[in-house]
Amino acid sequence: MAKFLVKNAGPLHGEVTISGSKNSVLPIMAAALLSDDPCTILDVPALSDVEVMCDILESIGATIEKDYEAGKIVIDANHELRSETPAELGQRMRASILTMGPLLARDGRTRASLPGGCAIGARPIDLHLKGFEAMGAEIIFDEEAGTVTATTDGPLHGARIYLDYPSVGATENIMAAAVLAEGQTIMENVAQEPEIVDLANYLNKMGARVKGAGTDMIKIDGVKSLHGTEHNVIPDRIETGTFMVAAAITRGDVLVKNVVPDHVRPIIAKLIECGCQVEEAGDDLDELRVRGNIKELKGTDIKTLPYPGFPTDMQSQFMALLTTVHGSSTVIETVFENRYMHIGELNRMGAGIRTEDKSALIPGDVKLQGAQVVATDLRAGAALVLAGLAAEGETEIFEIRHIERGYAGLVEKLQGIGADIRRVD
Ligand code: UD1
């Protein structure tokens, strides 16, 4: 079983370049099913989740040319497609449900395995289905088979859809279905994440008419068909934030390149509150220099929220940092109900974190100690890598397949800025 061995090599220094966004590329790949022309996607990160999405699209019937080294994939869905993802593939990645909207819009039928209990919470898909139903789909659950089917006789029709919670996946799935619906769809209380805007931009390049992405209301005028396009995926804001925290937790000085500073405002704000210096740099202002060596870092409080609030996907990494600073901090997780699995592992390293319901109290002023720890999910694993960079002795991290789902070339990138990290098979 592969593992990471991490040692404290002192402050990190140098430059690191961020890859394309995992959470953008997955819905964009699924939306390629909406066109009969090939779609070219660029700045694709080399991640196992991208490979799983390729497998899913191929299992449905699309053909894909992959050139991971060039960060390019071309998806051709001009074939007869199956309406369902094999259960084994569906269960490997929750984002597999993002094929539902495109398949329903295109062929009037889609079936998915109900996403099982996932490591970071129950994660239902009721909001996705509510949207499909409002557009005229019939939803049938087969509890014995563990599947849900959405069907429609004719084309979907436009509808007014209010999301009870601004779910990222539901916003993407419903938007992808509505672009080919007859008439206008108005979606209210939608997610405003940059990945939603990236998907809307891509759909509009394919000929869709989506307005308002990035606000809490999206209006979509349905069109008859979409054509192929070429699209560059936005930089990954969570990878960006993770390297920013790597600079801070090692009290280093790192230039993080290929970033959109506007996408990481809460992370910049919280790092500054802790005492870091964060400067926008580069001719195109697409770089951030993060210095954790200007003054003693101190605690701060964090509450995760939908965008533009502090991202739940950065909560565990920031918590690792907060264990090492002067003074106590509080973290409140409001997006997922079970996203504190890294705490037990950080506590093995001496963090002394206590939880009460949705809150975690981090005492701070701790010198973390290397230990054997387990990555329970993607971002929890990233937090352990960061903790290992600041700990005394060696940290051994198991179940790194979770980390490799979402960080392209993590080991090489960290080594490039002076970290002592090795992947051992
Ligand atoms: C996406 C991201 C994930 C990130 C999350 C929140 C991808 C591939 N994944 O996940 O990295 O952590 O956004 O920023 O983009 N919910 C419902 N009913 C639904 C759908 C969601 O109750 O139908 C709840 C979830 O259980 C959760 C909350 O809404 O508590 C947020 O989930 P959602 O925004 O949908 O996250 P994902 O799209 O799954």
Coordinates of C-alpha atoms and ligand atoms in Angstrom, one line a residue:
M1 CA 0.0 0.0 0.0
A2 CA 1.4 3.4 -1.0
K3 CA 2.1 6.0 1.7
F4 CA 3.7 9.4 2.2
L5 CA 6.7 9.9 4.4
V6 CA 6.9 13.6 5.5
K7 CA 9.6 15.3 7.6
N8 CA 10.0 18.9 8.7
A9 CA 12.6 20.5 6.4
G10 CA 12.2 24.0 7.8
P11 CA 10.5 26.9 6.0
L12 CA 9.3 26.3 2.4
H13 CA 10.8 28.7 -0.2
G14 CA 10.3 29.2 -3.9
E15 CA 7.6 29.0 -6.5
V16 CA 4.8 26.6 -7.2
T17 CA 2.4 26.5 -10.1
I18 CA -1.3 25.5 -9.5
S19 CA -3.1 23.1 -11.8
G20 CA -6.6 23.2 -13.3
S21 CA -9.5 22.9 -10.9
K22 CA -10.7 19.4 -10.0
N23 CA -14.2 20.6 -9.1
S24 CA -14.5 22.6 -12.4
V25 CA -13.2 19.9 -14.8
L26 CA -15.5 17.1 -13.6
P27 CA -18.9 18.9 -14.3
I28 CA -17.4 20.3 -17.5
M29 CA -16.4 16.8 -18.7
A30 CA -19.9 15.5 -17.9
A31 CA -21.5 18.5 -19.8
A32 CA -19.6 17.4 -23.0
L33 CA -22.3 14.8 -23.3
L34 CA -24.7 17.6 -24.3
S35 CA -23.1 18.0 -27.7
D36 CA -22.7 15.8 -30.7
D37 CA -19.5 17.6 -31.6
P38 CA -16.2 16.9 -29.9
C39 CA -15.3 19.2 -26.9
T40 CA -11.7 20.0 -26.1
I41 CA -10.8 20.6 -22.5
L42 CA -7.5 22.2 -21.6
D43 CA -5.6 22.7 -18.3
V44 CA -6.9 19.4 -17.2
P45 CA -5.2 18.3 -13.9
A46 CA -3.7 14.8 -13.9
L47 CA -5.8 13.4 -11.1
S48 CA -7.3 10.0 -10.4
D49 CA -10.8 11.6 -10.2
V50 CA -10.4 12.8 -13.8
E51 CA -9.5 9.3 -14.8
V52 CA -12.6 7.9 -13.1
M53 CA -14.7 10.5 -14.9
C54 CA -13.1 9.4 -18.2
D55 CA -13.9 5.8 -17.3
I56 CA -17.5 6.8 -16.5
L57 CA -18.0 8.7 -19.8
E58 CA -16.4 5.8 -21.8
S59 CA -18.7 3.3 -20.0
I60 CA -21.6 5.4 -21.1
G61 CA -20.4 5.3 -24.7
A62 CA -18.4 8.5 -25.3
T63 CA -14.9 8.3 -26.8
I64 CA -12.1 10.2 -25.2
E65 CA -8.6 11.2 -26.4
K66 CA -6.4 11.8 -23.4
D67 CA -3.1 13.6 -23.2
Y68 CA -2.6 14.2 -19.5
E69 CA 0.9 15.5 -20.0
A70 CA -0.4 18.3 -22.2
G71 CA -3.4 18.7 -19.8
K72 CA -5.8 18.1 -22.7
I73 CA -8.7 15.8 -23.2
V74 CA -11.1 15.6 -26.2
I75 CA -14.6 14.1 -25.5
D76 CA -16.7 12.9 -28.4
A77 CA -20.3 12.0 -27.4
N78 CA -21.6 11.6 -31.0
H79 CA -22.6 8.0 -30.3
E80 CA -25.6 6.2 -28.9
L81 CA -25.2 6.6 -25.2
R82 CA -26.2 4.3 -22.3
S83 CA -28.3 6.0 -19.7
E84 CA -26.6 4.7 -16.7
T85 CA -23.2 4.6 -15.0
P86 CA -22.0 1.2 -13.8
A87 CA -22.6 1.1 -10.0
E88 CA -18.9 0.3 -9.3
L89 CA -17.7 3.4 -11.1
G90 CA -20.6 5.5 -9.7
Q91 CA -19.7 4.6 -6.1
R92 CA -16.0 5.5 -6.6
M93 CA -16.8 9.1 -7.1
R94 CA -19.9 11.2 -6.0
A95 CA -19.3 13.5 -9.0
S96 CA -20.5 10.7 -11.2
I97 CA -24.1 12.0 -10.6
L98 CA -23.1 15.0 -12.7
T99 CA -23.8 12.9 -15.8
M100 CA -27.5 12.8 -14.8
G101 CA -28.5 16.3 -15.9
P102 CA -26.8 16.0 -19.4
L103 CA -28.1 12.5 -20.1
L104 CA -31.7 13.5 -19.1
A105 CA -31.6 16.6 -21.3
R106 CA -30.1 14.7 -24.2
D107 CA -31.8 11.3 -24.2
G108 CA -34.7 11.8 -21.8
R109 CA -33.5 9.1 -19.4
T110 CA -30.8 8.6 -16.8
R111 CA -30.2 6.2 -14.0
A112 CA -27.7 6.5 -11.2
S113 CA -26.7 4.5 -8.1
L114 CA -27.8 6.3 -5.0
P115 CA -24.6 7.8 -3.5
G116 CA -23.9 5.8 -0.4
G117 CA -22.9 7.2 2.9
C118 CA -19.8 9.1 2.1
A119 CA -16.9 9.8 4.4
I120 CA -17.8 13.5 4.9
G121 CA -21.5 13.2 5.5
A122 CA -24.8 11.8 4.2
R123 CA -24.7 13.9 1.0
P124 CA -28.2 13.3 -0.4
I125 CA -29.2 14.3 -4.0
D126 CA -32.8 15.4 -3.3
L127 CA -32.1 18.9 -4.6
H128 CA -30.8 17.6 -7.9
L129 CA -33.9 15.5 -8.3
K130 CA -36.3 18.3 -7.2
G131 CA -34.9 20.4 -10.1
F132 CA -35.3 17.6 -12.7
E133 CA -38.9 17.0 -11.5
A134 CA -39.7 20.7 -11.8
M135 CA -38.6 20.5 -15.5
G136 CA -41.0 17.6 -16.2
A137 CA -39.0 14.5 -15.3
E138 CA -40.5 11.5 -13.5
I139 CA -38.3 10.2 -10.6
I140 CA -38.4 6.6 -9.7
F141 CA -36.5 5.1 -6.8
D142 CA -35.6 1.4 -6.7
E143 CA -34.5 0.9 -3.2
E144 CA -33.7 -2.8 -3.6
A145 CA -31.3 -2.0 -6.5
G146 CA -30.2 1.2 -4.8
T147 CA -30.8 3.3 -7.9
V148 CA -32.8 6.4 -9.0
T149 CA -34.1 6.9 -12.5
A150 CA -35.2 10.1 -14.1
T151 CA -37.2 10.0 -17.3
T152 CA -39.1 12.3 -19.5
D153 CA -41.2 11.5 -22.6
G154 CA -40.6 14.7 -24.5
P155 CA -38.0 17.5 -24.0
L156 CA -37.6 18.9 -20.5
H157 CA -39.4 22.3 -20.0
G158 CA -38.2 25.4 -18.4
A159 CA -39.2 25.9 -14.7
R160 CA -38.7 28.1 -11.7
I161 CA -36.6 26.2 -9.2
Y162 CA -35.7 27.3 -5.7
L163 CA -32.9 25.4 -4.1
D164 CA -33.4 25.0 -0.3
Y165 CA -29.6 25.1 0.0
P166 CA -27.1 26.5 -2.5
S167 CA -25.7 23.0 -3.4
V168 CA -22.8 23.1 -5.9
G169 CA -23.6 19.8 -7.5
A170 CA -27.4 20.5 -7.7
T171 CA -26.8 23.9 -9.3
E172 CA -24.4 22.3 -11.9
N173 CA -26.7 19.3 -12.7
I174 CA -29.9 21.3 -13.0
M175 CA -28.1 24.0 -15.1
A176 CA -26.7 21.3 -17.5
A177 CA -30.2 19.9 -17.9
A178 CA -31.9 23.2 -18.4
V179 CA -29.7 24.4 -21.3
L180 CA -31.6 22.1 -23.7
A181 CA -35.1 22.5 -22.0
E182 CA -37.9 24.2 -23.9
G183 CA -38.4 27.7 -22.6
Q184 CA -36.8 29.6 -19.7
T185 CA -35.5 28.2 -16.4
I186 CA -35.0 30.4 -13.4
M187 CA -32.9 28.9 -10.6
E188 CA -33.0 30.7 -7.2
N189 CA -30.7 30.5 -4.2
V190 CA -28.1 28.7 -6.3
A191 CA -24.4 28.1 -5.5
Q192 CA -22.1 31.0 -6.5
E193 CA -18.8 29.1 -6.6
P194 CA -16.2 30.0 -9.3
E195 CA -16.7 26.4 -10.6
I196 CA -20.4 27.3 -11.4
V197 CA -19.2 30.3 -13.4
D198 CA -16.7 28.2 -15.2
L199 CA -19.3 25.6 -16.2
A200 CA -21.7 28.4 -17.3
N201 CA -19.0 30.0 -19.5
Y202 CA -18.2 26.6 -21.1
L203 CA -21.9 25.9 -21.7
N204 CA -22.3 29.4 -23.3
K205 CA -19.3 28.7 -25.5
M206 CA -21.2 25.6 -26.7
G207 CA -24.2 27.8 -27.6
A208 CA -26.2 27.8 -24.4
R209 CA -27.8 30.9 -23.0
V210 CA -27.0 31.0 -19.3
K211 CA -27.0 34.3 -17.4
G212 CA -26.3 35.2 -13.8
A213 CA -23.8 32.5 -12.9
G214 CA -21.8 33.7 -9.9
T215 CA -24.9 35.4 -8.4
D216 CA -27.7 33.7 -6.4
M217 CA -30.1 33.6 -9.4
I218 CA -29.4 31.9 -12.8
K219 CA -31.6 32.4 -15.8
I220 CA -31.3 29.9 -18.7
D221 CA -33.1 30.2 -22.0
G222 CA -33.2 26.7 -23.5
V223 CA -31.7 26.1 -27.0
K224 CA -32.3 23.2 -29.4
S225 CA -28.7 21.9 -29.6
L226 CA -25.2 22.7 -28.5
H227 CA -22.0 22.6 -30.6
G228 CA -18.4 21.6 -29.7
T229 CA -16.0 24.0 -28.1
E230 CA -12.6 24.4 -26.6
H231 CA -12.2 25.5 -22.9
N232 CA -9.5 26.2 -20.4
V233 CA -10.4 25.1 -16.9
I234 CA -9.9 27.7 -14.1
P235 CA -7.0 27.2 -11.6
D236 CA -7.8 25.1 -8.6
R237 CA -8.6 27.4 -5.7
I238 CA -8.4 24.7 -3.1
E239 CA -4.9 23.6 -4.3
T240 CA -4.0 27.3 -4.2
G241 CA -5.2 27.6 -0.6
T242 CA -3.4 24.4 0.4
F243 CA 0.0 25.8 -0.9
M244 CA -0.7 29.1 0.8
V245 CA -1.2 27.3 4.1
A246 CA 2.0 25.2 3.4
A247 CA 3.9 28.5 3.3
A248 CA 2.3 29.7 6.5
I249 CA 2.6 26.4 8.5
T250 CA 6.3 26.2 7.8
R251 CA 6.8 29.9 8.4
G252 CA 8.1 30.1 4.8
D253 CA 7.9 32.4 1.8
V254 CA 6.3 30.9 -1.3
L255 CA 5.1 32.4 -4.6
V256 CA 2.0 30.6 -5.7
K257 CA 1.5 31.0 -9.5
N258 CA -1.4 30.5 -11.8
V259 CA -4.1 31.6 -9.3
V260 CA -7.2 33.8 -9.3
P261 CA -6.8 35.9 -6.1
D262 CA -10.5 36.8 -6.2
H263 CA -11.3 33.1 -5.8
V264 CA -9.4 32.8 -2.5
R265 CA -10.4 36.0 -0.7
P266 CA -11.5 34.3 2.6
I267 CA -8.2 32.4 2.7
I268 CA -6.2 35.5 2.1
A269 CA -8.2 37.3 4.8
K270 CA -7.7 34.5 7.4
L271 CA -4.0 34.2 6.7
I272 CA -3.6 37.9 7.2
E273 CA -5.6 37.7 10.5
C274 CA -3.1 35.0 11.6
G275 CA -0.2 37.4 10.9
C276 CA 0.9 36.3 7.4
Q277 CA 1.8 38.7 4.7
V278 CA -0.1 38.0 1.4
E279 CA 0.7 40.0 -1.7
E280 CA -0.8 39.8 -5.2
A281 CA 2.0 39.6 -7.7
G282 CA 2.8 39.0 -11.4
D283 CA 2.1 41.1 -14.5
D284 CA -1.4 39.6 -14.8
L285 CA -2.0 39.6 -11.0
D286 CA -2.2 35.8 -11.1
E287 CA 0.3 35.1 -8.4
L288 CA 0.2 35.3 -4.6
R289 CA 3.3 35.6 -2.4
V290 CA 2.6 34.2 1.0
R291 CA 5.1 34.9 3.9
G292 CA 4.6 33.3 7.2
N293 CA 8.0 34.6 8.5
I294 CA 7.2 38.2 9.1
K295 CA 5.9 38.0 12.7
E296 CA 4.6 35.5 15.2
L297 CA 1.4 33.9 13.9
K298 CA -1.6 33.8 16.1
G299 CA -5.0 32.2 16.3
T300 CA -8.2 33.2 14.5
D301 CA -11.8 31.9 14.2
I302 CA -13.3 30.3 11.1
K303 CA -16.8 29.3 10.0
T304 CA -17.3 27.4 6.7
L305 CA -20.0 28.7 4.4
P306 CA -21.0 28.4 0.8
Y307 CA -19.0 30.7 -1.5
P308 CA -18.0 33.5 -1.0
G309 CA -17.6 32.3 2.6
F310 CA -14.7 30.3 3.9
P311 CA -14.6 27.0 1.9
T312 CA -15.3 23.8 3.7
D313 CA -12.6 22.2 1.4
M314 CA -10.0 24.4 3.2
Q315 CA -11.2 23.8 6.7
S316 CA -9.0 20.9 7.6
Q317 CA -5.8 22.4 6.1
F318 CA -6.4 25.6 8.0
M319 CA -7.0 23.7 11.2
A320 CA -3.6 22.1 10.8
L321 CA -2.1 25.6 10.7
L322 CA -4.1 26.8 13.7
T323 CA -2.6 24.0 15.9
T324 CA 0.9 25.6 15.4
V325 CA 0.1 29.3 16.1
H326 CA 0.0 31.3 19.3
G327 CA -3.3 31.3 21.1
S328 CA -6.5 29.4 20.6
S329 CA -8.9 29.3 17.6
T330 CA -12.4 28.1 17.0
V331 CA -13.6 26.4 13.7
I332 CA -17.2 25.9 12.9
E333 CA -18.1 23.5 10.1
T334 CA -21.6 24.3 8.7
V335 CA -21.6 22.7 5.2
F336 CA -21.0 19.0 6.0
E337 CA -22.1 17.3 9.2
N338 CA -19.2 14.9 9.5
R339 CA -16.1 16.8 8.3
Y340 CA -13.9 16.5 11.4
M341 CA -12.3 13.1 10.8
H342 CA -8.8 14.7 10.5
I343 CA -9.1 15.8 14.1
G344 CA -8.4 12.4 15.6
E345 CA -5.4 12.1 13.3
L346 CA -4.1 15.6 14.2
N347 CA -4.6 14.8 17.9
R348 CA -2.3 11.7 17.4
M349 CA 0.3 14.3 16.4
G350 CA -0.3 16.2 19.7
A351 CA -2.8 18.9 18.5
G352 CA -5.1 18.6 21.5
I353 CA -8.2 19.7 19.5
R354 CA -11.6 19.3 21.2
T355 CA -15.0 19.2 19.4
E356 CA -18.5 20.0 20.5
D357 CA -21.2 19.5 17.9
K358 CA -20.2 21.7 14.9
S359 CA -17.4 23.5 16.7
A360 CA -13.7 22.6 17.1
L361 CA -11.5 24.3 19.7
I362 CA -7.9 24.4 18.7
P363 CA -5.7 25.3 21.7
G364 CA -2.7 26.4 19.6
D365 CA 0.9 26.8 20.8
V366 CA 1.6 23.1 20.0
K367 CA 4.8 21.6 18.6
L368 CA 3.3 18.8 16.4
Q369 CA 5.0 15.4 16.6
G370 CA 5.4 13.0 13.7
A371 CA 3.1 10.0 13.9
Q372 CA 1.4 7.3 11.8
V373 CA -1.8 8.8 10.5
V374 CA -4.5 7.9 8.1
A375 CA -6.0 10.1 5.3
T376 CA -9.7 9.6 5.8
D377 CA -10.7 11.8 2.9
L378 CA -9.1 14.1 0.3
R379 CA -8.8 17.3 2.3
A380 CA -8.3 15.6 5.6
G381 CA -5.3 14.0 4.0
A382 CA -4.0 17.3 2.7
A383 CA -4.2 18.6 6.3
L384 CA -2.0 15.7 7.5
V385 CA 0.6 16.4 4.8
L386 CA 0.7 20.1 6.0
A387 CA 0.9 19.0 9.6
G388 CA 3.8 16.7 8.7
L389 CA 5.7 19.6 7.2
A390 CA 5.7 21.3 10.5
A391 CA 6.0 18.4 12.9
E392 CA 9.1 17.1 14.7
G393 CA 10.2 13.7 13.4
E394 CA 8.6 11.7 10.6
T395 CA 4.9 11.5 9.7
E396 CA 3.7 8.4 7.9
I397 CA 0.5 9.0 6.0
F398 CA -1.6 6.0 4.9
E399 CA -4.5 5.8 2.4
I400 CA -3.0 8.4 0.2
R401 CA -5.3 7.4 -2.7
H402 CA -7.7 9.9 -1.2
I403 CA -5.1 12.7 -1.5
E404 CA -4.2 11.7 -5.0
R405 CA -7.8 12.1 -6.1
G406 CA -7.4 15.9 -5.9
Y407 CA -3.8 17.1 -5.9
A408 CA -1.9 16.8 -9.2
G409 CA 1.8 16.2 -8.6
L410 CA 1.7 17.1 -4.9
V411 CA 4.9 15.4 -3.9
E412 CA 6.9 17.0 -6.8
K413 CA 5.4 20.4 -6.2
L414 CA 6.2 20.3 -2.5
Q415 CA 9.7 19.0 -3.1
G416 CA 10.2 21.9 -5.6
I417 CA 9.8 24.4 -2.7
G418 CA 12.0 22.5 -0.3
A419 CA 9.8 20.0 1.4
D420 CA 10.9 16.6 2.6
I421 CA 8.2 14.3 1.3
R422 CA 8.4 10.9 -0.3
R423 CA 5.9 8.6 -1.8
V424 CA 6.7 5.0 -0.9
D425 CA 5.0 2.0 -2.5
Ligands
UD1_1 C1 -19.0 20.1 -4.1 C2 -17.5 19.8 -4.2 C3 -16.9 19.5 -2.8 C4 -17.2 20.7 -1.9 C5 -18.7 20.9 -1.8 C6 -19.1 22.2 -1.0 C7 -17.3 18.9 -6.4 C8 -17.0 17.7 -7.3 N1 -17.3 18.7 -5.1 O1 -19.6 18.9 -3.6 O2 -15.5 19.4 -3.0 O3 -16.8 20.3 -0.6 O4 -19.2 21.2 -3.2 O5 -18.4 23.3 -1.4 O6 -17.5 20.0 -6.9 N2 -27.1 18.6 -0.1 C9 -28.4 18.3 0.1 N3 -29.1 17.8 -1.0 C10 -28.6 17.8 -2.2 C11 -27.3 18.2 -2.4 C12 -26.5 18.6 -1.4 O7 -28.8 18.3 1.2 O8 -29.3 17.4 -3.2 C13 -26.2 19.1 1.0 C14 -25.0 18.2 1.3 O9 -25.4 17.1 2.0 C15 -24.1 19.2 2.0 C16 -24.4 20.5 1.4 O10 -25.7 20.4 0.7 O11 -24.4 19.2 3.4 C17 -23.4 21.0 0.3 O12 -23.3 20.0 -0.7 P1 -23.0 20.4 -2.2 O13 -22.7 21.8 -2.3 O14 -24.0 19.7 -3.1 O15 -21.6 19.6 -2.4 P2 -21.1 18.7 -3.6 O16 -21.7 19.3 -4.9 O17 -21.4 17.3 -3.3

